[in-house]
XYZ file of C-alpha atoms in Angstrom:
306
model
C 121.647 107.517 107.577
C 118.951 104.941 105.247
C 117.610 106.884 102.762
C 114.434 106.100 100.988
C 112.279 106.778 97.978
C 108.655 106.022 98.333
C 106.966 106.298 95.518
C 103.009 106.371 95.295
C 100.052 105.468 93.244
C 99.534 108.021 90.154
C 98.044 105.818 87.526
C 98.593 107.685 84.547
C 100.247 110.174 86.220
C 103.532 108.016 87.034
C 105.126 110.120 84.754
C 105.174 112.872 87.325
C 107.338 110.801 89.461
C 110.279 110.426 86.803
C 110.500 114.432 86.756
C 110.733 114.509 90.348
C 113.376 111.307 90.594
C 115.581 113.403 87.921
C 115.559 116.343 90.249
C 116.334 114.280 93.350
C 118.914 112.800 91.749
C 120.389 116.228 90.477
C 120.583 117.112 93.866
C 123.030 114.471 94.346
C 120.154 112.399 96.718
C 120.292 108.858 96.033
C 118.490 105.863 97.808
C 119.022 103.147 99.524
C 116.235 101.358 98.885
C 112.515 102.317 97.030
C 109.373 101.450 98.133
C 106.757 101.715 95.343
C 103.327 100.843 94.852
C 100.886 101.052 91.516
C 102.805 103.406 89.175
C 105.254 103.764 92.166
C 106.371 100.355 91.803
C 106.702 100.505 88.012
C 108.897 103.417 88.436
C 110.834 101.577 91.374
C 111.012 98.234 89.757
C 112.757 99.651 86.739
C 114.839 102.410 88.493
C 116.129 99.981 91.074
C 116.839 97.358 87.880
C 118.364 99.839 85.784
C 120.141 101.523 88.942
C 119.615 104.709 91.135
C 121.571 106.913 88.701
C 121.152 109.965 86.838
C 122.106 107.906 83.522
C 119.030 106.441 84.126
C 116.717 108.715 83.746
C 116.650 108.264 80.329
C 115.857 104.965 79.777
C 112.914 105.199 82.198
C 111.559 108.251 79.917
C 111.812 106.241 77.137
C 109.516 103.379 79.095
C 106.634 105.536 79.769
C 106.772 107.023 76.475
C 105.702 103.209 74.881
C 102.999 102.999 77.057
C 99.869 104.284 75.670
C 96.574 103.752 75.265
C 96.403 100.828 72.445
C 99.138 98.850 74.271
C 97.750 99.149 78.242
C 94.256 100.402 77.742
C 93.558 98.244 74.027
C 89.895 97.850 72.976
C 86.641 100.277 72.702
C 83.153 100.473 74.227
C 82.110 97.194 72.548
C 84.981 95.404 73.748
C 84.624 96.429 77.345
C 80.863 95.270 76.978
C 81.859 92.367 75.537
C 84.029 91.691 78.335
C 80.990 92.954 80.759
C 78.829 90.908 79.647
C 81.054 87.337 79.528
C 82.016 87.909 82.747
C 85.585 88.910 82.325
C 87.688 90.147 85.708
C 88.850 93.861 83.846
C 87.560 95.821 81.431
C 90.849 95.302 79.563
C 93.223 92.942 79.261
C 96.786 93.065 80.961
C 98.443 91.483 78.003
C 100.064 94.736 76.523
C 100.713 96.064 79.957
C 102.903 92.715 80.824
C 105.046 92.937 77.700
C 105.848 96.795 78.140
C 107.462 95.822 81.766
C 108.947 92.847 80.091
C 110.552 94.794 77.165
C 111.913 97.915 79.736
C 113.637 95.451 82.230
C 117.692 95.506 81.322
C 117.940 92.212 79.658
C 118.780 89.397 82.172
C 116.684 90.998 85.398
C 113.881 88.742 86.438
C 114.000 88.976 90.130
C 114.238 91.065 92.642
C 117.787 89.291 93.488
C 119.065 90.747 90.605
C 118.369 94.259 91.138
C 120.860 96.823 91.943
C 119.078 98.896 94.803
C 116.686 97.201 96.605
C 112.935 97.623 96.160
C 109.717 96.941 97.608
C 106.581 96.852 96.351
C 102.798 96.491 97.604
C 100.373 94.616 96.642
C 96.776 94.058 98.226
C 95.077 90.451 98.107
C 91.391 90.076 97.484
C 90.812 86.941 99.037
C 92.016 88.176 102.849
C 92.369 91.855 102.608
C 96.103 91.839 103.463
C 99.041 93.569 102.046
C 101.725 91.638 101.178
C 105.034 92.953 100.106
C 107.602 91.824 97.496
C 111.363 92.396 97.481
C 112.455 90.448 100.655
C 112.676 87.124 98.894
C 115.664 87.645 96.003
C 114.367 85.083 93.996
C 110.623 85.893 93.947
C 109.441 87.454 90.085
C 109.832 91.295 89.699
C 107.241 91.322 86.375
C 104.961 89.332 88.730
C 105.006 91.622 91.541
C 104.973 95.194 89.395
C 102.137 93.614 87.526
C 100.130 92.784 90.845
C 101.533 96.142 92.138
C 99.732 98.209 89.410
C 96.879 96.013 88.078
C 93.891 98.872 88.971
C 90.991 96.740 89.767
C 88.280 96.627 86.959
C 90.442 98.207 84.785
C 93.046 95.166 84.681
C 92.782 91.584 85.781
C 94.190 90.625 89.032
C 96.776 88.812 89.088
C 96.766 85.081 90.516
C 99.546 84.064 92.336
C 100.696 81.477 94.589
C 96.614 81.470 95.467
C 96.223 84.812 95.845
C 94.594 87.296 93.987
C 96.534 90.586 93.891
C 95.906 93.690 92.521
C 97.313 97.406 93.149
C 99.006 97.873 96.139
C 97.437 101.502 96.498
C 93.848 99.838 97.580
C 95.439 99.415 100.983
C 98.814 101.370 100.803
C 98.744 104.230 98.619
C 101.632 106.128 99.861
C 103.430 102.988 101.650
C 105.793 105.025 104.178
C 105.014 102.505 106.935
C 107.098 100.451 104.804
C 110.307 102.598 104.895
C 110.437 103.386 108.587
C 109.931 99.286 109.088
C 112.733 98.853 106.874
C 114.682 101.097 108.846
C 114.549 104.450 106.689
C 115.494 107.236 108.791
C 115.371 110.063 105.807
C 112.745 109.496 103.514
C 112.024 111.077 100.703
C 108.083 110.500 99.789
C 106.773 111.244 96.224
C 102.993 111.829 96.423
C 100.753 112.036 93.516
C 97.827 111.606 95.782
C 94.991 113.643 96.651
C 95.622 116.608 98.663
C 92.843 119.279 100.229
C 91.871 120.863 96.669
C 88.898 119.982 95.463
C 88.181 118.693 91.860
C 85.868 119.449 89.266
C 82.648 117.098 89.006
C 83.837 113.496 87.390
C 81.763 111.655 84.772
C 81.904 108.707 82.871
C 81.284 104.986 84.763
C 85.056 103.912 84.715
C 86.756 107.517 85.302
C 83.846 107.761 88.107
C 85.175 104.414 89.773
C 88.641 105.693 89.834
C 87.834 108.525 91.469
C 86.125 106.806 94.503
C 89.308 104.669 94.820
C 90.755 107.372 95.262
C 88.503 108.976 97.900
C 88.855 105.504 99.686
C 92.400 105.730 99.947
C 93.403 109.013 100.656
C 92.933 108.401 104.867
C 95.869 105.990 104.543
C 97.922 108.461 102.951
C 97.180 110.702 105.840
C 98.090 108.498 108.270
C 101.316 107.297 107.389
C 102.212 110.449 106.403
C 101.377 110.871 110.064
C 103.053 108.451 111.531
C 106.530 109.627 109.645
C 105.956 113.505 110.951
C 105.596 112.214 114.336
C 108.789 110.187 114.811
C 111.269 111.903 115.833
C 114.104 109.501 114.574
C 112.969 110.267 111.109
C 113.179 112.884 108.786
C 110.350 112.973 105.992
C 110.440 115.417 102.947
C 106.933 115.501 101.824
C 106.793 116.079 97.630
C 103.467 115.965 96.993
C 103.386 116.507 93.283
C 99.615 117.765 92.214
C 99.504 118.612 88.735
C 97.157 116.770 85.990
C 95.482 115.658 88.641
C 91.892 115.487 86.768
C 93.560 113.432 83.596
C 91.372 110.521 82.437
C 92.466 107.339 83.301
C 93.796 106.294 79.278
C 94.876 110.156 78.502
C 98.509 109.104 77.694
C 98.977 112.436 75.439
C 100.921 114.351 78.276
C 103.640 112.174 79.185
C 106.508 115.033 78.380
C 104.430 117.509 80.203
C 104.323 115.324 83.310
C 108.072 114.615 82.832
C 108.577 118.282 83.348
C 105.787 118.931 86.252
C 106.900 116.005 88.373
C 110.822 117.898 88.076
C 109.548 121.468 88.764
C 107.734 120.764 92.076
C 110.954 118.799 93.353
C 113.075 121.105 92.218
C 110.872 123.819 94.502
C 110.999 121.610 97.552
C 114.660 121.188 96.938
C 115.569 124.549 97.067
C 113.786 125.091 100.326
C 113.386 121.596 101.541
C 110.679 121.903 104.730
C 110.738 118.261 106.045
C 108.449 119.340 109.203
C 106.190 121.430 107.689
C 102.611 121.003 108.134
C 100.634 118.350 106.356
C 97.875 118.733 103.811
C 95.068 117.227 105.949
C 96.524 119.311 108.954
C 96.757 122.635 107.372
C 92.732 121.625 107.075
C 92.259 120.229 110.599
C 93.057 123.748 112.161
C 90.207 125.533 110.467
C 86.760 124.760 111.616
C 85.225 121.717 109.847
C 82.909 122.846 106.770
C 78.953 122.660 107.214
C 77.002 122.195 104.367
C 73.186 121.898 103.915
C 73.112 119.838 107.786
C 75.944 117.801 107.571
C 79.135 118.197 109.345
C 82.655 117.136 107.720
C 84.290 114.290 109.962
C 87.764 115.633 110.876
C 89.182 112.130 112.700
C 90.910 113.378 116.311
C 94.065 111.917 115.059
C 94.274 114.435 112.802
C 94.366 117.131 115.414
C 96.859 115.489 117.300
């Protein structure tokens, strides 16, 4: 059996996944290769650099807890104006957020040859709308690609390279599954920060507003390679879908210990009665009747029913 981790987008919330990496790892379940994207491929690059062990843990803690807001999220309303208004690509720049991936790397690891579990990671370019993957060159740059991985657009400045312009993987592939089963995963363990069916309080504020609609954009390609997984019968997915602090602001970095503990909790749940064919969030929905509200219909895609 291939066994893979697949690690989401979480923003923020990429704490969440550590708790629930701890717990898989407790349980004696170890990968064979990751496949991360946005805070997913943070927490894969340096896992997969620092190796798929229990020992760790630790040390990947200790990263998120150097990450806050004046070192990733630096600046104030004036700045961001200021950056507005000179026609800057982010509202903040990626500086900080470079160094702290720099600094957390094992001294030495620079590319993804020089990893000890393999890892891919998403990225989606501007210019043609593709995803491209890193980790099946050894010598291509692992800060490169876990920058472009995670660089939120607006929020953090693309990053150019090799003529493309690459930002967070999660605009195409939040949840990249598709890329585990390609690679020939056959039990894959999927860690899913992502939206589910609940439905959130009211979101305000212009950047926290624009995060949310990214994440209403992306949450069909969730479902369907989600999808894709539960139908193949040649491979066995365990579904984590981790759902706590899900309304954090974007720069909230005051609940990274919390998250450590929430992410571990829901795995250790799943773990101790793992359901790997259990129904889906959007299918639990698509067997109710589709909501009507003041004339309009919600849209419950037939492949969903399938």
């Amino acid at each position: 059996m291939t066994t893979a981790f697949v690690l989401s987008g979480g923003g923020i919330r990429g704490p969440l996944h550590v708790g629930a990496l701890q717990s898989l790892l407790e349980h004696g379940i170890k990968p064979d290769f990751f496949v991360g994207t946005s805070a997913g491929s943070l927490n894969s690059g340096f896992l997969a650099a620092m190796g798929a062990d229990l020992s760790s843990i630790p040390a990947l803690q200790a990263a998120w807890r150097k990450g806050t807001a004046g070192v990733v999220y630096p600046g104030n309303v004036f700045t961001i104006a200021w950056r507005l208004l000179t026609g800057k690509d982010s509202a903040f720049p990626s500086d900080g957020m470079r160094k702290l991936i720099q600094d957390n790397l094992p001294p030495g690891v620079t590319t993804f040859g020089q990893l000890k579990c393999p890892a891919y990671l998403t990225t989606a370019d501007l210019l043609s709308s593709r995803l491209y993957l890193f980790g099946e060159e050894p010598s291509a740059p692992l800060i490169d690609a876990m920058m472009a991985s995670s660089s939120i657009p607006v929020y953090q400045d693309p990053v150019w390279y090799h003529g493309l312009e690459l930002v967070d993987g999660g605009v195409v592939a939040e949840t990249p599954i598709n890329v585990a089963m390609d690679k020939g995963a056959d039990v894959i363990y999927a860690v899913n920060l992502g939206r589910g069916e609940e439905s959130l309080a009211p979101e305000h504020g212009m950047l926290n507003i624009f995060f949310r609609t990214l994440d209403t954009m992306i949450v069909q390609s969730v479902y369907a390679d989600l999808k894709r997984a539960s139908d193949d019968p040649k491979v066995t997915l365990h579904h984590i879908h981790v759902q706590d602090f899900n309304d954090l602001p974007y720069n909230d970095f005051n609940h990274i210990e919390e998250m450590f503990v929430a992410g571990k909790k829901t795995a250790d749940a799943y773990l101790a009665n793992p359901q790997p064919r259990a129904l889906l969030p959007f299918q639990t929905r698509a067997v109710g009747a589709p909501k009507f509200i003041g004339g309009a219909r919600e849209y419950i895609p037939s492949w969903m029913l399938r």
